[in-house]
Amino acid sequence: GAVVSQHPSWVICKSGTSVKIECRSLDFQATTMFWYRQFPKQSLMLMATSNEGSKATYEQGVEKDKFLINHASLTLSTLTVTSAHPEDSSFYICSAQEGMYEQYFGPGTRLTVT
Amino acid sequence: KQEVTQIPAALSVPEGENLVLNCSFTDSAIYNLQWFRQDPGKGLTSLLLIQSSQREQTSGRLNASLDKSSGRSTLYIAASQPGDSATYLCAVSGNTPLVFGKGTRLSVIA
């Protein structure tokens, strides 16, 4: 089946710094990638949808200047959390989709901001 | 706005028991419905995907049904095992990207 990887799997950073998370589709071309955030014992909440070569579409309440998304190629999307604060600590999961087919999910990245 | 609800929020059963997890959604205009498994601190594993034109899908001990008109789906797990312990998430896709329920935390006791 289709494989999506995320890097890093976990990261600890200091408040005020920026962190970049990568999402890669390993064996298919992802025309669309999605970024989700999951707080403990909560469900996945969609943050943004990105299509290759165009600007991401952010969900209501998600600050686009804080969560920078770049989908520069059909196999790579990045999420940069800028000026991170402790409340940004969460589990970030990406998914990738080729056309209108099934979404395939990455293993997630645990971000802890101290 | 699509909303997905899963009942129960948590479930504990003895090994070997058959069980049913429930999922309901408010907008029946969906393309498909998926059931996922999530282990603690891990990503999602897709279990079953049911297209809107289908009524059920089966994989091993798992069977998922879909009643689109009533906005309901069930995930049936036969002969549960301790290894089935995880959180089970239901998600629907329609005119918007996948919308997830909060999940059911299942514990199967040996």
Coordinates of N, CA, C and O in Angstrom, one line a residue, chain B residues 1 12 14 20 22-23 26 33 41 51 54 56 58-59 70-71 74 76-77 80-81 83 89 97 101 105 108-110:
Chain B
K1 N -22.5 21.9 8.6 CA -21.1 21.5 8.9 C -21.2 20.0 9.4 O -22.0 19.7 10.3
S12 N -14.6 -1.6 27.6 CA -13.7 -2.6 28.1 C -14.4 -4.0 28.0 O -15.5 -4.1 28.6
P14 N -14.0 -8.5 27.9 CA -13.1 -9.7 28.1 C -12.7 -10.3 26.7 O -13.4 -10.2 25.7
V20 N -19.4 -4.2 19.1 CA -19.8 -3.3 18.1 C -19.5 -1.9 18.5 O -19.8 -1.4 19.6
N22 N -20.0 2.2 17.4 CA -21.0 3.0 16.6 C -20.4 4.3 16.2 O -19.6 5.0 16.9
C23 N -20.9 4.7 15.0 CA -20.4 6.0 14.5 C -21.7 6.6 13.8 O -22.4 5.9 13.1
T26 N -23.8 13.7 10.7 CA -25.0 14.6 10.5 C -25.4 14.8 9.1 O -26.6 15.0 8.8
L33 N -16.7 6.5 4.0 CA -16.5 6.4 5.4 C -15.4 5.5 5.7 O -15.3 4.4 5.1
G41 N 0.1 7.3 21.0 CA 1.3 8.0 20.5 C 1.6 7.6 19.1 O 2.7 8.0 18.6
Q51 N -17.3 2.9 0.4 CA -17.8 3.9 -0.5 C -19.2 4.2 -0.2 O -19.9 3.3 0.3
Q54 N -21.7 1.6 -1.2 CA -21.6 0.3 -0.5 C -22.4 0.2 0.8 O -22.6 1.3 1.4
E56 N -21.4 -2.5 3.1 CA -20.5 -3.0 4.1 C -19.2 -3.4 3.5 O -19.1 -3.6 2.3
T58 N -15.6 -6.0 4.7 CA -15.1 -7.0 5.6 C -13.6 -7.2 5.5 O -13.2 -7.2 4.3
S59 N -12.9 -7.3 6.6 CA -11.5 -7.6 6.5 C -11.2 -8.5 7.8 O -11.2 -8.0 8.9
S70 N -29.5 7.0 7.1 CA -29.7 7.3 8.5 C -28.4 7.9 9.2 O -28.5 8.3 10.4
G71 N -27.4 8.0 8.4 CA -26.1 8.6 9.0 C -25.5 7.8 10.0 O -25.0 8.3 11.0
T74 N -21.4 1.1 11.7 CA -21.0 0.3 12.8 C -19.7 -0.5 12.4 O -19.6 -0.9 11.3
Y76 N -17.9 -3.9 13.6 CA -18.1 -5.2 14.3 C -16.8 -5.9 14.4 O -16.1 -6.1 13.4
I77 N -16.3 -6.2 15.6 CA -15.1 -6.9 15.8 C -15.5 -8.3 16.4 O -16.0 -8.3 17.5
S80 N -12.8 -10.8 20.0 CA -11.8 -9.8 20.3 C -10.5 -10.4 21.0 O -10.6 -11.4 21.7
Q81 N -9.4 -9.8 20.8 CA -8.1 -10.2 21.3 C -7.4 -9.0 22.0 O -7.7 -7.8 21.7
G83 N -4.7 -7.8 21.6 CA -4.0 -7.0 20.6 C -4.9 -6.0 19.8 O -4.5 -5.1 19.1
L89 N -11.2 5.1 15.3 CA -11.7 6.4 14.8 C -12.5 6.2 13.5 O -12.1 5.4 12.7
P97 N -12.8 17.8 3.4 CA -11.8 16.7 3.7 C -12.4 15.9 4.9 O -13.4 16.2 5.5
G101 N -14.5 11.5 14.1 CA -15.1 11.4 15.4 C -14.0 11.4 16.4 O -12.8 11.4 16.1
R105 N -12.1 4.3 22.7 CA -11.0 3.6 23.3 C -11.4 2.2 23.8 O -12.2 2.1 24.7
V108 N -9.3 -4.7 25.6 CA -9.6 -6.1 25.6 C -8.8 -6.8 26.7 O -7.6 -6.8 26.6
I109 N -9.5 -7.3 27.7 CA -8.8 -7.9 28.8 C -8.6 -9.3 28.7 O -9.5 -10.1 28.4
A110 N -7.3 -9.8 28.8 CA -7.0 -11.2 28.7 C -7.6 -12.0 29.9 O -7.7 -11.5 31.0

